[in-house]
Tab-separated table of C-alpha atoms and ligand atoms in Angstrom:
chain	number	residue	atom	x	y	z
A	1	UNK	CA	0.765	-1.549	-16.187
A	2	UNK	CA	4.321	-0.418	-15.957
A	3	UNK	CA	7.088	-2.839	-14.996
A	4	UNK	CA	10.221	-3.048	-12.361
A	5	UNK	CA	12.851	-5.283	-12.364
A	6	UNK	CA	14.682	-6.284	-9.458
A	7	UNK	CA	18.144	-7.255	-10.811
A	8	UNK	CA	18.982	-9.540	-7.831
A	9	UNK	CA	21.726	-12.244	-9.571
A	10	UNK	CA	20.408	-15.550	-9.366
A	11	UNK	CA	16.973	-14.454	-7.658
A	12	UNK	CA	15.788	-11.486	-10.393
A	13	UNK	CA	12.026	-11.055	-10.251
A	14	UNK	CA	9.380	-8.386	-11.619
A	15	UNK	CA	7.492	-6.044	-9.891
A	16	UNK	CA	4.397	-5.098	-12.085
A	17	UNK	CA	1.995	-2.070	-10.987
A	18	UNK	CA	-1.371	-1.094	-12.365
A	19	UNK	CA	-4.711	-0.583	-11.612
A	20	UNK	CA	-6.998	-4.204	-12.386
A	21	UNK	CA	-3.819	-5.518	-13.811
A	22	UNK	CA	-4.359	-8.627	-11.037
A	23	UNK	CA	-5.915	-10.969	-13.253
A	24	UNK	CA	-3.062	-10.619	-16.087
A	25	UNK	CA	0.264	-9.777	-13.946
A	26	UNK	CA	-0.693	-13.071	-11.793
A	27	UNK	CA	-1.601	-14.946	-14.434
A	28	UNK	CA	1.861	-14.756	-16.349
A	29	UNK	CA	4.007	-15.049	-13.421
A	30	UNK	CA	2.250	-18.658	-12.615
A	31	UNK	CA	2.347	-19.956	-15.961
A	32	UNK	CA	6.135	-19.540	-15.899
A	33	UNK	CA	6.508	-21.383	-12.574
A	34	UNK	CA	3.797	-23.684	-13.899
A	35	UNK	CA	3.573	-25.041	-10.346
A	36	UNK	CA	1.915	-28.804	-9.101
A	37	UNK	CA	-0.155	-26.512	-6.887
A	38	UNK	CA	-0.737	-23.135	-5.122
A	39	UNK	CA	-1.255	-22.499	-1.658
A	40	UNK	CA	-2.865	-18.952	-0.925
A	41	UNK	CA	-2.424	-17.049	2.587
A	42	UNK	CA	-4.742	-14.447	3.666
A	43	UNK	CA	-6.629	-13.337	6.541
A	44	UNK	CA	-10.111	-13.425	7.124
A	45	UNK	CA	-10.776	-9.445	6.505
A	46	UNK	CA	-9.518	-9.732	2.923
A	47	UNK	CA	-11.425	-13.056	2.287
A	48	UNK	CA	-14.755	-11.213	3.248
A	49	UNK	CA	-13.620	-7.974	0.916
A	50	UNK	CA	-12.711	-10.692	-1.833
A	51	UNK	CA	-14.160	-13.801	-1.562
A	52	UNK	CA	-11.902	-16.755	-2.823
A	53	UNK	CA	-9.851	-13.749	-5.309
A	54	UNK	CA	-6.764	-16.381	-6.380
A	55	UNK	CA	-8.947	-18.960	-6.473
A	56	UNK	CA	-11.386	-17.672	-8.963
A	57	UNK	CA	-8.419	-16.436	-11.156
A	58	UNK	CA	-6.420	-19.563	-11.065
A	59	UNK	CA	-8.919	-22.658	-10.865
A	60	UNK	CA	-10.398	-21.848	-14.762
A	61	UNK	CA	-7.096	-21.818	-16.137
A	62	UNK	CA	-6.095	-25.674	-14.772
A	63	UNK	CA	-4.518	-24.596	-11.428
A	64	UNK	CA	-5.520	-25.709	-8.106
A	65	UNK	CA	-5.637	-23.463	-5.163
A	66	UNK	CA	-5.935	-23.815	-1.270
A	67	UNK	CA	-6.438	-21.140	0.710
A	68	UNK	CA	-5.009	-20.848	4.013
A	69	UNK	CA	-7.294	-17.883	5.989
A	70	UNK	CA	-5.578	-16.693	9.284
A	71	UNK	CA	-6.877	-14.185	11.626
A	72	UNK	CA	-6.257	-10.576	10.959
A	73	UNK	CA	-3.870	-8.568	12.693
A	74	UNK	CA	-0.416	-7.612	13.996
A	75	UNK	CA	-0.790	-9.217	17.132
A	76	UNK	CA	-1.149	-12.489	15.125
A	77	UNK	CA	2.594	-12.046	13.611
A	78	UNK	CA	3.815	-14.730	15.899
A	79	UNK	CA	5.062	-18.220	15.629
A	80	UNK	CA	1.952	-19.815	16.638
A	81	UNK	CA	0.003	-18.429	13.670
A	82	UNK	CA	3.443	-19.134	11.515
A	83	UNK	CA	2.653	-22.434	12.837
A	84	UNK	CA	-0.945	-22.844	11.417
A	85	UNK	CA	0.550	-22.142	7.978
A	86	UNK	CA	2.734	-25.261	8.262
A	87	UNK	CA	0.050	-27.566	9.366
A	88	UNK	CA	-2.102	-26.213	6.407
A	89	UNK	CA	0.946	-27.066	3.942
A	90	UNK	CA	1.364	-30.647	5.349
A	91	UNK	CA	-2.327	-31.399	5.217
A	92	UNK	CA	-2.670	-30.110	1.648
A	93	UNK	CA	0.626	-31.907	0.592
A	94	UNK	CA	2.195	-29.282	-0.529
A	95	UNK	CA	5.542	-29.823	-1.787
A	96	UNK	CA	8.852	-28.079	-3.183
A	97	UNK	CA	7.076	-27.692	-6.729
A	98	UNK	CA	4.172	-25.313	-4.747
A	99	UNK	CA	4.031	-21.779	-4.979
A	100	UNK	CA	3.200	-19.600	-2.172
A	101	UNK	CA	0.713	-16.584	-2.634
A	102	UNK	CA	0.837	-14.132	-0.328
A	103	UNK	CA	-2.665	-11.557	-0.480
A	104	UNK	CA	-3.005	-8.927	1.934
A	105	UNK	CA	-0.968	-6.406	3.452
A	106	UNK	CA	2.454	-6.635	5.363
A	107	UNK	CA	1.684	-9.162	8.359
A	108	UNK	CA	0.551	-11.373	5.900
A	109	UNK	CA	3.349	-10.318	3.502
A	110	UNK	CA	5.824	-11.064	6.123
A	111	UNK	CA	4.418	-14.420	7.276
A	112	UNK	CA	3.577	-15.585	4.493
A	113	UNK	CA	7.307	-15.134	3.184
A	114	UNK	CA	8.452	-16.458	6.201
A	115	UNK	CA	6.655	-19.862	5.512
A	116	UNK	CA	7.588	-20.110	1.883
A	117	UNK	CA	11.356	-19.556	3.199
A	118	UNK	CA	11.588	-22.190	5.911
A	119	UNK	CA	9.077	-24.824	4.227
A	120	UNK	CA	10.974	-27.608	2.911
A	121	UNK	CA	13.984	-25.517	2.836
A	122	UNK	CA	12.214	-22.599	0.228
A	123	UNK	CA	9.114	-22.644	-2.423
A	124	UNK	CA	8.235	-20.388	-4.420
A	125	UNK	CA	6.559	-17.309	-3.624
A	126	UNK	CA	4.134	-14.648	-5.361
A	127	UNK	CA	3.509	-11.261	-3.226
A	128	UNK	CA	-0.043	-9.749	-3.986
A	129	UNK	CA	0.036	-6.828	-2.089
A	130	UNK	CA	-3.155	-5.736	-0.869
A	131	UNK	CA	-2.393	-2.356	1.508
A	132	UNK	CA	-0.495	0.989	0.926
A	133	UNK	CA	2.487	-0.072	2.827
A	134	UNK	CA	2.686	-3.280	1.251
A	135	UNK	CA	3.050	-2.012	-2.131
A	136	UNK	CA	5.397	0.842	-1.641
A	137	UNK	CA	7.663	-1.262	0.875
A	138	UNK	CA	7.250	-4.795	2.440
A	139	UNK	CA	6.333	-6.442	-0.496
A	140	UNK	CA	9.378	-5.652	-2.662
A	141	UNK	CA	13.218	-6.738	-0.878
A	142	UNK	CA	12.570	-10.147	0.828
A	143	UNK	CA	12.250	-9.099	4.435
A	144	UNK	CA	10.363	-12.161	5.774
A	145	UNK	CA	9.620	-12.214	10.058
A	146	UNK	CA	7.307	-12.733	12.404
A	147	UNK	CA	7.468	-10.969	16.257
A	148	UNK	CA	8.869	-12.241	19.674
A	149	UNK	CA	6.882	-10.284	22.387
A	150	UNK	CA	10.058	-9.067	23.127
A	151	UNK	CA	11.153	-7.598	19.722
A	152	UNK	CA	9.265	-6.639	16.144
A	153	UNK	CA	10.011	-8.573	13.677
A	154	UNK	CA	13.112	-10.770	15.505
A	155	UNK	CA	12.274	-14.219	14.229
A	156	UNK	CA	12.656	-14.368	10.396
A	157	UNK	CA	14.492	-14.630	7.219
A	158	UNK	CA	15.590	-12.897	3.466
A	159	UNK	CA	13.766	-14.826	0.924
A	160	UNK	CA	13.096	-12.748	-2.380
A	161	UNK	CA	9.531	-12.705	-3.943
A	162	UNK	CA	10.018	-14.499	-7.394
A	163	UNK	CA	6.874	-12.266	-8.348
A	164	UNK	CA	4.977	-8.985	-7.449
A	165	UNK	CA	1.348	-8.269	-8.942
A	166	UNK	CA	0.596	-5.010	-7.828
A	167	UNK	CA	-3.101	-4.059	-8.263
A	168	UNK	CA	-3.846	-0.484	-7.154
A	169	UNK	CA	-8.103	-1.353	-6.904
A	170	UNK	CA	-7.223	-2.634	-3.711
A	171	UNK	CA	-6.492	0.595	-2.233
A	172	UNK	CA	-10.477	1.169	-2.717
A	173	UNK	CA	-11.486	-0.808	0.022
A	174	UNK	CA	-8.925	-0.062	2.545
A	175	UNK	CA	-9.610	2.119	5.627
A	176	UNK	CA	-8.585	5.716	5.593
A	177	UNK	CA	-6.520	5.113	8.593
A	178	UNK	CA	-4.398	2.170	6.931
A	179	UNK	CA	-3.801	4.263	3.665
A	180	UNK	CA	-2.404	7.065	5.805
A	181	UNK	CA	-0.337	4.431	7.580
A	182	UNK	CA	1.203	3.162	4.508
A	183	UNK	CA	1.535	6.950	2.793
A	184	UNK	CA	4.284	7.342	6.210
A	185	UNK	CA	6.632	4.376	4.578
A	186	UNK	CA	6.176	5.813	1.170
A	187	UNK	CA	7.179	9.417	2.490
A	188	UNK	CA	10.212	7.639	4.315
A	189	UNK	CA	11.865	6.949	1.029
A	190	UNK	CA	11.449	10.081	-0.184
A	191	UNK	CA	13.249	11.622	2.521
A	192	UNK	CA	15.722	9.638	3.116
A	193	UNK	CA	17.019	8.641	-1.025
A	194	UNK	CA	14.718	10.914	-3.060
A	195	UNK	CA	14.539	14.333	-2.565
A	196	UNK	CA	12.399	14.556	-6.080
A	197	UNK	CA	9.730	11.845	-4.960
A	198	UNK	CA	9.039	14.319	-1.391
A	199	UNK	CA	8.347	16.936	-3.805
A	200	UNK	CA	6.120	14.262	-6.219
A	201	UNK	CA	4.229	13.459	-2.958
A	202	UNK	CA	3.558	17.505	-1.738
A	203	UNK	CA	2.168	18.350	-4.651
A	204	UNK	CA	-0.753	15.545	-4.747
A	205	UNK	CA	-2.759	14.189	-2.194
A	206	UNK	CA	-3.524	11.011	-0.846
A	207	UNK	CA	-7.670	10.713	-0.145
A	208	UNK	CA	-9.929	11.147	-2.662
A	209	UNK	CA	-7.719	8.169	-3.974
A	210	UNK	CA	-6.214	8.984	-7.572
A	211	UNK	CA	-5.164	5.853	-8.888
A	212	UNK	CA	-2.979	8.169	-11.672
A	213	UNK	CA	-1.047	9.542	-8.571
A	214	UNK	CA	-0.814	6.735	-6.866
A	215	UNK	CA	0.835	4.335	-9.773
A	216	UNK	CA	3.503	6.983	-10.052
A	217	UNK	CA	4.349	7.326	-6.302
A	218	UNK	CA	4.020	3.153	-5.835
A	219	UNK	CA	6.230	3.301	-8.976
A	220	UNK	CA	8.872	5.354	-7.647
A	221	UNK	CA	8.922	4.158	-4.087
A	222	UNK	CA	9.508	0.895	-5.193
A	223	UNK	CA	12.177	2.194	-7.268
A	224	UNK	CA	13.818	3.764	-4.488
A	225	UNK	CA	13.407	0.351	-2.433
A	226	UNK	CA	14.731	-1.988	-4.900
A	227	UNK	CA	17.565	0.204	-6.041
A	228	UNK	CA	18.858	-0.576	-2.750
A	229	UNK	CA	18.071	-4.197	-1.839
A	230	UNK	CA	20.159	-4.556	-5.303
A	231	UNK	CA	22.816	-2.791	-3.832
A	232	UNK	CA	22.537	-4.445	-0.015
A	233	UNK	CA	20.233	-7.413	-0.037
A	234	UNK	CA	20.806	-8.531	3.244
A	235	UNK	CA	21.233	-5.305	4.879
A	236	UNK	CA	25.379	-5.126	5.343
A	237	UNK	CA	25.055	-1.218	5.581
A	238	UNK	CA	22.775	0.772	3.345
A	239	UNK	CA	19.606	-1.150	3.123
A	240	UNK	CA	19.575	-0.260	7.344
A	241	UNK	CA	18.780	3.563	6.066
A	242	UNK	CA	15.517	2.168	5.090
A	243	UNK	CA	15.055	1.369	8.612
A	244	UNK	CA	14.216	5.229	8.962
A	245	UNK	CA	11.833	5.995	11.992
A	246	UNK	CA	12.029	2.292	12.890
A	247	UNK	CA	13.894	2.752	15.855
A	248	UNK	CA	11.319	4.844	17.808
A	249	UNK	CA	8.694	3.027	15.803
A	250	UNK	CA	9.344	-0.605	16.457
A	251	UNK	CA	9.500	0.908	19.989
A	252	UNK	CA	6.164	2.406	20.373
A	253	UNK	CA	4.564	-0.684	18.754
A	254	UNK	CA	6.650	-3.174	20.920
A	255	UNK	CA	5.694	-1.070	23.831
A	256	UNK	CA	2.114	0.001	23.838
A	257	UNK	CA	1.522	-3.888	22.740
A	258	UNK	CA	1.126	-5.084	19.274
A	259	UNK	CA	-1.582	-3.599	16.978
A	260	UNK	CA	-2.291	-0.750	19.809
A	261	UNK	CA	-1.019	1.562	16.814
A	262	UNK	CA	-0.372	0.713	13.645
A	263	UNK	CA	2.712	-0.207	12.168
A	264	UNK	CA	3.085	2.915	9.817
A	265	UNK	CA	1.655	5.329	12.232
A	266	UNK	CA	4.177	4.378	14.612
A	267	UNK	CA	7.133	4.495	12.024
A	268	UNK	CA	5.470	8.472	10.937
A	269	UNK	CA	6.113	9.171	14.480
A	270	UNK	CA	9.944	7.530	14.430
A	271	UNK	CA	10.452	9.118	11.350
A	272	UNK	CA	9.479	12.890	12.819
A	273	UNK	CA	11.399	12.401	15.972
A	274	UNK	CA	14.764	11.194	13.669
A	275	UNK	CA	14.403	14.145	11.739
A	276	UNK	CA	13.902	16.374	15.441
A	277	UNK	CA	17.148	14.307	16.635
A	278	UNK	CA	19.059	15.689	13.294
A	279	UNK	CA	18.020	19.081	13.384
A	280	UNK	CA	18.677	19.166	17.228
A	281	UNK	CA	22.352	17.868	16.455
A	282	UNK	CA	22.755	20.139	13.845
A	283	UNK	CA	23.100	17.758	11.442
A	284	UNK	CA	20.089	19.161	9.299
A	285	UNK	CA	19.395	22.749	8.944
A	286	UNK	CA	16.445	24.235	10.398
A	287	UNK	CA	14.445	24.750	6.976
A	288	UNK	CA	14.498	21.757	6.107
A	289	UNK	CA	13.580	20.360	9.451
A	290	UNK	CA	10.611	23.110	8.802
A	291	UNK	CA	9.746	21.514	5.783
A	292	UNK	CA	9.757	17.960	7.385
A	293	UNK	CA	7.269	18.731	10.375
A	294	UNK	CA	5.020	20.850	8.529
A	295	UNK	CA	4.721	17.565	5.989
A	296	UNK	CA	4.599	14.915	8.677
A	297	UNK	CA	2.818	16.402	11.584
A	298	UNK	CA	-0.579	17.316	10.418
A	299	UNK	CA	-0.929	13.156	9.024
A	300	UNK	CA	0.637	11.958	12.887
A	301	UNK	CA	-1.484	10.001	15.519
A	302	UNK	CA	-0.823	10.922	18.746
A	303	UNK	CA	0.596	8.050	20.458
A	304	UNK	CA	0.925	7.606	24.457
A	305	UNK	CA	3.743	5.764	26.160
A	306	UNK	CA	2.982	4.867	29.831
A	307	UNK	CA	5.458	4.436	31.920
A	308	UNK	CA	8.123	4.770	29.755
A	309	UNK	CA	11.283	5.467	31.614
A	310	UNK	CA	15.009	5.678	30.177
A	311	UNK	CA	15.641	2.356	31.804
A	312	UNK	CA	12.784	0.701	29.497
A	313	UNK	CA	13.383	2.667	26.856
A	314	UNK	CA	17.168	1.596	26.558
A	315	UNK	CA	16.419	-1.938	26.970
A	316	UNK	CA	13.900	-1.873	24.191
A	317	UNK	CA	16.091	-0.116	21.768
A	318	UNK	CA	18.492	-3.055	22.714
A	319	UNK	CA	15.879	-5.483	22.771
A	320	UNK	CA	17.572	-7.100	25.637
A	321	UNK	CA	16.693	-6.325	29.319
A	322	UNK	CA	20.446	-6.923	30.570
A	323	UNK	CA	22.608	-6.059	27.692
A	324	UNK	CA	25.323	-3.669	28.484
A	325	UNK	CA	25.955	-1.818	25.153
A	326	UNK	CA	24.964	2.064	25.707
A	327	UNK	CA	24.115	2.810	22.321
A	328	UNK	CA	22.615	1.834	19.168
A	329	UNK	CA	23.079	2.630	15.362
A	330	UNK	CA	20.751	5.866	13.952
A	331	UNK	CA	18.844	6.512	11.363
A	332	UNK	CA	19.399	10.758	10.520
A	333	UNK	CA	19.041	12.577	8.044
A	334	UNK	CA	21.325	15.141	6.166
A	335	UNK	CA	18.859	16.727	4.075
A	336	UNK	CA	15.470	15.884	2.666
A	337	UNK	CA	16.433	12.607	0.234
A	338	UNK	CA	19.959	11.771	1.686
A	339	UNK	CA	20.557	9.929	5.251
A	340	UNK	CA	22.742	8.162	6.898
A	341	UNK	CA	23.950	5.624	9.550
A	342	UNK	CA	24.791	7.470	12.833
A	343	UNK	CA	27.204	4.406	14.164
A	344	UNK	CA	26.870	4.221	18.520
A	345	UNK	CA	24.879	6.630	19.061
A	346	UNK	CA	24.681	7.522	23.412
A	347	UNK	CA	21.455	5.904	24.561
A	348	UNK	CA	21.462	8.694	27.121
A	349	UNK	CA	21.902	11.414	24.191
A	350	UNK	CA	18.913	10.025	22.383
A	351	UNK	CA	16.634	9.434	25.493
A	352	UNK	CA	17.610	13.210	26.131
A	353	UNK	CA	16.467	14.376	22.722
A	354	UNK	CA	13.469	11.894	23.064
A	355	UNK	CA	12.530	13.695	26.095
A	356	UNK	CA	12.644	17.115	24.437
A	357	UNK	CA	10.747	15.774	21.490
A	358	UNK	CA	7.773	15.095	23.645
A	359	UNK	CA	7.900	18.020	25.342
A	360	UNK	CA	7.735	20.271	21.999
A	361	UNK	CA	5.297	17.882	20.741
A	362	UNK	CA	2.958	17.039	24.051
A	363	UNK	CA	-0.444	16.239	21.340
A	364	UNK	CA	1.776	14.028	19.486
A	365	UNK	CA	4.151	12.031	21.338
A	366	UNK	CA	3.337	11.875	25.378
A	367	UNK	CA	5.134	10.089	28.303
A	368	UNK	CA	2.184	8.604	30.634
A	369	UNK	CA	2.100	7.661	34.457
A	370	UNK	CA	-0.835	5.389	34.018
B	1	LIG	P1	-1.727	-5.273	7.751
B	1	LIG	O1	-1.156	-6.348	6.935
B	1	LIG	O2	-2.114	-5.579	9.136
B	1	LIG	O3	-2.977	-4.691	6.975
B	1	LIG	C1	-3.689	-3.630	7.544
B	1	LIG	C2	-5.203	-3.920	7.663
B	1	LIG	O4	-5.809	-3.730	6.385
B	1	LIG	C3	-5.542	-5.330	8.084
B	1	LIG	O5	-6.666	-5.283	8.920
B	1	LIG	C4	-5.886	-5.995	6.772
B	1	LIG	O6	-6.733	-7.108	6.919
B	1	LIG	C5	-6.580	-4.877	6.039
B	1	LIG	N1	-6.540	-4.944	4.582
B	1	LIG	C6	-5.520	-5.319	3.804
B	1	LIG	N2	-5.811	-5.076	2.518
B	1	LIG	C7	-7.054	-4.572	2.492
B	1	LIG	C8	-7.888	-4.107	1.453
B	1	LIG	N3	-7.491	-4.067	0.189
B	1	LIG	N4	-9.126	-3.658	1.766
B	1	LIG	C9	-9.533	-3.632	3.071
B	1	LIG	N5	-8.760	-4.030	4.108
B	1	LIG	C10	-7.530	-4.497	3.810
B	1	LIG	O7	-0.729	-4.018	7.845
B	1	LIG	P2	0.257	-3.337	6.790
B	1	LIG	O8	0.305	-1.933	7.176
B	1	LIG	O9	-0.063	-3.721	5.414
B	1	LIG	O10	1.651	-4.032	7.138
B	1	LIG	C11	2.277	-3.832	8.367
B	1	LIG	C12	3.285	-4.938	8.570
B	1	LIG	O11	4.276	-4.885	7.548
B	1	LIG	C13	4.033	-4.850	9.885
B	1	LIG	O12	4.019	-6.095	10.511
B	1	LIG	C14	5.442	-4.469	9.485
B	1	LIG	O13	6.401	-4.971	10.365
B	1	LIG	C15	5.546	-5.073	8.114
B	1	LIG	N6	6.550	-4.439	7.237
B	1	LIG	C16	7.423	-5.250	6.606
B	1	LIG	C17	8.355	-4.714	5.745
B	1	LIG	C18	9.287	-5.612	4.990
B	1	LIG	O14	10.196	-5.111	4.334
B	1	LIG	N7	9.074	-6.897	5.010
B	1	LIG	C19	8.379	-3.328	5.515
B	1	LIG	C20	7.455	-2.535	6.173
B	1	LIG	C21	6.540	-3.110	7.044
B	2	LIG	N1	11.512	-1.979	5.360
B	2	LIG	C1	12.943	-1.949	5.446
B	2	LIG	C2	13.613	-2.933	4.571
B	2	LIG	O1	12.976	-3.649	3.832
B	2	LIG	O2	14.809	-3.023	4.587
């Protein structure tokens, strides 16, 4: 099991990665908190893979466990499911000496952070990360949110893990299509903070699973991530360069309706068309642009936008249907592992670029009538 700090003054926690390392990593962590009680959220897809899993680990060793189960899905990342976490703390009494466990990937990362923020002003909380993308991003750096039809993510809050167990037998169960999803938010922080990690990444590959490989790319993708939630916590400036692809990718999700693709497929696609926009602005040279699509495309869905025009697509990036503002803050890159923050950037310049992108890439990104 190897070990990460995150040196966060006044809210330092541990981020411990193996392979069947749950039982012990968990274990520790709640015997320091030595909590009244713990309250476990999940969904019902990991409940079926792993039938009462903090339960059975905590109950032998004097601790009592509820376990909320919500339904599984993106399109459940709303306030009314946010809701039915509430009403399962009040009826189980939990109070400020609980602590929160969060098991399953990032919706219920997010959610369940969310809670353990707002309820009775902040509990404890324990992230058990259970997908790709959870361990090598949303679980680490206290981004907590649910989604407003409107906008990804818009309702939510920073509230630090004060633990994360990171088990890499998960990974056996989940889909092919999720892993690949997660593997796009692992590549992001290669290219945008660590040239060295891209290169870690080419060389292996991600199915058959190799646990090896896979504890040293979680392990240095959490690295990269809390490296600069130490520097930026509540994103001031450089903790936005993790946002990476996000623009285009909270886009296509908030667009083609939540779940339609997945969260990390859409982001692979944001993070190809950023590195397009920077190449096509001259910002990065063409070889390494050549080095980016022939990495990223091959793993891409193809994702459809119907009727997307510029006047939709501006008030999406804005997230407001009658704001004013022309432009919006970019993610680009400069080469592979170093980015940064294009300030106002034209909407018109990017919808123009957007355009462009589509047409070089019609199998991968396509504007729709239907
Ligand atoms: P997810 O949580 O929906 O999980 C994907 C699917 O895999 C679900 O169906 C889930 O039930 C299933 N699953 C989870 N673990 C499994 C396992 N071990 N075996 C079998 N099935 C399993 O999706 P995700 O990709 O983990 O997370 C996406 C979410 O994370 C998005 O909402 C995104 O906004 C958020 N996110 C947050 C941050 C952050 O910093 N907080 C960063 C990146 C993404
Ligand atoms: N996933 C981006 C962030 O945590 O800042």
């Amino acid at each position: 099991m190897r070990t990460l700090p995150v040196e966060l003054p006044g809210s330092e926690y541990k981020i411990e990665i193996g392979a069947g390392n749950l039982r012990d990593s968990l274990l520790s962590a709640i015997r320091q908190f030595d909590p009244e009680r713990v309250v476990t959220v999940t969904n019902s897809t990991l409940e079926q893979f792993y039938p009462a899993q903090i339960k059975k680990l905590l109950e032998p060793e004097g601790y009592q466990n509820d376990t909320c189960i919500l339904p599984d899905g993106e399109e459940y990342k709303n306030l009314e499911t946010l809701q039915r976490i509430y009403d399962f703390l009040m009826e189980k009494k939990a109070n400020r000496g609980t602590v929160m466990v969060a098991f399953g990937g990032g919706v219920i990362g997010d959610m369940a952070g969310f809670a353990a923020a707002t309820f009775m002003r902040g509990i404890k909380m324990i992230q058990v990360p259970t997908t790709l993308l959870a361990q090598v991003d949303s679980s680490v750096g206290g981004k907590t949110a649910v989604n407003h039809p409107l906008g990804k993510n818009t309702i939510g809050a920073f509230k630090q893990p004060n633990h994360v167990s990171i088990d890499l037998e998960f990974l056996k169960t989940l889909p092919s299509r999720e892993l690949q999803a997660g593997y796009f938010e692992l590549a992001k922080h290669g290219l945008t903070h660590d040239r060295e990690l891209l290169d870690f990444l080419q060389e292996g590959k991600l199915e058959p699973l190799d646990l090896d490989f896979l504890e040293e790319a979680v392990f240095r993708s959490c690295r990269v991530k809390a490296r600069i939630v130490e520097q930026d916590e509540t994103e001031a400036g450089l903790r936005a360069t993790l946002n990476f692809g996000h623009t285009l990718g909270h886009l296509i999700e908030t667009h083609c309706g939540y779940g339609t693709y997945l969260h990390g497929e859409a982001v692979g696609t944001g993070m190809l068309f950023a590195a397009f926009l920077s190449k096509q602005e001259q910002l990065l040279d063409p070889s390494s642009w050549e080095t980016i699509r022939e990495f990223l495309e091959p793993k891409l869905r193809s994702v459809s936008l119907p009727q997307l025009d510029y006047d939709l697509f501006s008030s999406l990036l804005l997230h407001d249907k009658k704001a004013s503002r022309e432009a919006v803050n970019f993610i680009l890159l400069r080469e592979i592992g170093s980015c940064f923050i294009q300030k106002e950037m034209p909407l018109d310049l990017i919808w123009k670029h957007f355009t462009g992108f589509c047409k070089e890439f019609p199998n991968l990104c396509q504007l729709t009538t239907d």
